[in-house]
Amino acid sequence: MNDALPKWADIALIPLLNLTLALIVSGLVVLFIGEDPFEVLSLLVEGAVGSADGWSYTLYYATNFIFTGLGVAVAFHARLFNIGGEGQAMLGGLGVALALLYVPWPHWSLALLAAVAGAALFGAAWAAIPAWLQARRGSHIVITTIMFNFIASALMVYLLSRVLLVPGAGGSPETARFAAEANLPGIGDLYALLGWGCVERPIASVCRAPLNIAFLLALLASVGVWALLWRTRLGYEIRAFGHSEPAALYAGISPTRIIMMAMLISGGLCGLMAINAVMGEAERLVIDPVQGAGFVGIAVALMGRSHPIGICLAALLFGMLYQGGGYVEFDIPAISREMILVIQALVILFTGALDNMVRVPMEALFLTRRRPEPALPLTATRSDGDPKDRQVEP
Amino acid sequence: MSPAGNGGDAALAIELRGISKAFGPVQANRDISIQVRRGTIHGIIGENGAGKSTLMSILYGFYRADAGEILIGGRRVEIPDSQAAIRAGIGMVFQHFKLVENFTVLENVVLGAEDGRLLKPSLAKARRLLKQLADDYEMDVDPEAVIEDLGVGQQQRVEILKALYREADILILDEPTGVLTPAEADHLFRILRGLRDEGKTIILITHKLREIMEITDTVSVMRRGEMTATVRTAETSPEELAELMVGRKVLLRVDKAPATPRDVVLEVRNLRVVDEQKVERLRGIDLTIRRGEILGIAGVSGNGQSELLEVLGGYANGTGTIRMNGREIDLTGSASNARTRRARGIAHVPEDRQREGLVMDYSAWENVAFGYHSDPRFSSGLFMDHAAMRADCDDKMHRFDVRPPDPTLAAKNFSGGNQQKIVLAREIERNPDLLMIGQPTRGVDIGAIEFIHEQIVALRDQGKAILLVSVELDEIMALSDRIAVMFDGRIMGERLPDETDQRELGLLMAGMAGEAA
């Protein structure tokens, strides 16, 4: 009975309950190490959304998670579990670097177009190989995409330490900085444009926050994914294939084509994450530009129920956890980086893996609240005025 | 409801009093009372969704009733799980057998009812019992045979033996003849009569009126979760039972004029299919279907009918020749798929509408375009035209009397009959030259069966060629203008419906050679 819950409960109530449970358990863990959970929570919220710079960082992280979340969600709709967002985003970063390092773009807008093409193309290409293996050889996509994360990571180390390494940089394996013309407008530029002053704070200033125009690109991508899935013929076929492969075959939908298309789009979206992290923030290619966002994307897609609106909200939540977590770490030394990871992991655990723990009792609750209707309200029999029939019509 | 402590009648094997069960908003069983006398065969009949299976699941401990009580042999019992049901002497033979495929018959019989930690004494005991049962009731099954090597009829006997080994006095069989040939069904009925004469009580759940009339002593009719009547079989008729099931008069026969076959639409020559395990599923099929006729394919399920539909439908590979309106169809190339078949004028109502014919999570309006979604009517460029799809769905729902006529409802929320009407409407309305229709009325309520049969005959009368595949021999006999019988991937023979009977077709279905087609 998948229709047991009203839609608002499915998309809002259940995630909120999951989140509450995760926070309660996190609170217990914080209590266990001798800190005040309420203080930690209030610091976390303050750090994430309590100031302009907090917001900027939160939205910057959220941008990464929107891209990877969308990517994972498109594959989910074709019932493909793309765990390779991490590697695809790394390759996206390579695409961005190649597009920006060797061409002197006169303006950031042209550079952005080239970088988008490079990021999407490289991300998609990295997803294409596991997709092809799945479609043609039946190699399980979970296994192959996860292996491709390792290959991507090794490839990046090789390229950055041997091939793309800037001469004489010494030490950190990274490329040269991109040309200043290729720098994306960020939140600081917006502040300058509007003539607002920046408040300098101990760890951050809104003018140095990495939030950039890629955030708008992420929102645009969300609309695009929605239109793709629910308005285009390809989306119709992807979702049909995801619901039932035998039905897709019956309808003449080619599984190979759907697996390839869904994974190419998925990999492309994951690759686009590099626009934000590589082009917008680092402004050069560093050794690990993704920093786990590919995996967080899985949690974001799960929590957002693979719908762009849900994904944006879930990405915002995880952005808050990332940014707020760093803030708490700074203020309460006992809450280490690892503690923040534990809290994030608990959120992923409760929203993703333990979803049914809340869902099943909630469904039962909603079912009992509804007044029982007669058996088979949807029967095919034509009522001919038999009093019994009339009596059971709702 | 009777006062507590009121003992029941010991001559009753089972008595149910006021059983009710709701699943959320659906009242699956409502205040059901029934008395089954010891040593009788009691039929329970009703449409899909009438609540038969729920009632039996309550009796077998899968569900707990919301209200009501169960009496076995006059004593009130609680049945919280199937172990309790077995202790109470109830044995169940499910529609889908619950056997371990790579165990022997003996191991399956003993499984879960071993006497101790060592298997040997239990196996010896079971072997003795099996031998005795084989002698008493024609239940000949080799105790050492491995289940996967046995035919379905024999597997079913193993299920019955399992129940008897657990000393069941009451045997419940859920749609037992669905997978059997007529001869196997007759054999089963002989076994059941023998068991009854020994004093066992048998409850037979079925939707086949003919079986009820043939074998039961008493029959109870369920409709919409309620028990509408219990009558002695000898004192009723199929027409009366059908009316009790549906709540109105039902035409059990199909009215149709003689066919006037015209030019050949589909010609199949030496069609062969090899499956992934390298087993040959079709071994050289030859068929011809003409405009204005219905060719019925009879056969026990699993004898190649599904593969035939899949190859013709474009989503399985085969070798041989298929000509549509005289032009050969490419059977293997990359252009051989369900879409190109549709373009060639083949429409297909698949055997398993819930798995293939519909996307169960899609709304009705999304399903009405399914398979035709690239049609210019429904999509322009990259985008789908939702308004056109909805309008088309609305129109079809009204003309095919789909209930409820709500295009936004997901396919899974319609009853079997209404799902079938959605598929049928979609496939018929494309004006195909050939309509392939597999199991048109499987899981469909009697009321909708009549409508679907009328539609098929009307389509024939418009000059379409129709390939009908059904495991229901009655349906094949009633609708077909010619009958081909399939067994083990071959056509065993072709007959005209008025020149053959169930017995002859049954022999062909069991692979007893008639003449080769």
XYZ file of N, CA and C in Angstrom, chain B residues 34 42 63 83 85 137 157-159 163 181 191 202 215 240 263 267 284 286 330 354 379 408 438 451 479-480 489:
84
model
N -19.851 -19.208 8.547
C -19.932 -20.330 7.622
C -19.777 -21.608 8.429
N -16.349 -28.658 0.350
C -17.071 -27.397 0.435
C -16.381 -26.384 -0.486
N -3.317 -14.008 8.854
C -3.892 -12.754 9.357
C -4.692 -13.071 10.606
N 1.615 -22.458 12.392
C 1.900 -23.620 13.243
C 0.650 -24.025 14.024
N -2.377 -23.445 13.118
C -3.343 -24.004 12.165
C -3.036 -25.474 11.910
N -4.953 -43.689 -2.431
C -5.594 -42.598 -3.192
C -4.968 -42.328 -4.554
N 0.555 -32.858 -5.845
C 0.314 -34.019 -4.990
C 1.282 -34.011 -3.806
N 2.511 -33.553 -4.047
C 3.470 -33.464 -2.941
C 2.949 -32.492 -1.875
N 2.357 -31.390 -2.332
C 1.794 -30.436 -1.371
C 0.689 -31.090 -0.538
N 0.588 -31.979 3.644
C -0.487 -31.681 4.591
C -0.923 -32.952 5.313
N -3.713 -29.710 -16.534
C -4.497 -30.087 -17.713
C -5.810 -30.670 -17.216
N -8.609 -37.910 -6.277
C -7.901 -37.940 -4.989
C -8.751 -37.267 -3.907
N -12.731 -31.048 2.972
C -11.956 -30.331 1.956
C -12.642 -29.017 1.607
N -17.543 -31.161 -8.357
C -16.943 -31.890 -7.247
C -17.475 -31.540 -5.863
N -27.124 -19.539 -11.513
C -27.500 -18.954 -10.225
C -26.265 -18.536 -9.435
N -8.526 -12.563 -46.194
C -7.126 -12.787 -46.555
C -6.223 -12.960 -45.322
N 1.376 -14.890 -40.943
C 1.832 -16.207 -41.342
C 3.130 -16.500 -40.608
N 9.550 -24.955 -33.722
C 9.020 -25.011 -35.083
C 7.518 -24.804 -35.121
N 4.123 -23.348 -36.754
C 3.501 -22.873 -37.987
C 2.083 -22.424 -37.675
N 11.534 -8.608 -39.715
C 12.900 -8.849 -39.257
C 12.844 -9.338 -37.809
N 0.033 -6.806 -15.256
C 0.613 -6.015 -14.167
C 2.119 -5.922 -14.286
N 3.253 13.193 -28.314
C 4.497 13.903 -28.047
C 4.928 14.680 -29.273
N -6.285 10.168 -13.173
C -5.104 10.438 -12.347
C -4.790 9.304 -11.373
N -3.288 -12.241 -24.612
C -2.906 -13.359 -23.748
C -3.706 -13.324 -22.459
N -17.775 -8.274 -20.778
C -17.476 -7.085 -21.573
C -16.261 -7.317 -22.462
N -14.662 -18.672 -27.513
C -14.327 -17.523 -28.370
C -13.740 -17.903 -29.734
N -12.996 -19.020 -29.790
C -12.181 -19.274 -30.972
C -12.997 -19.721 -32.167
N 6.268 -26.531 -26.721
C 6.843 -25.740 -27.803
C 6.406 -26.131 -29.198
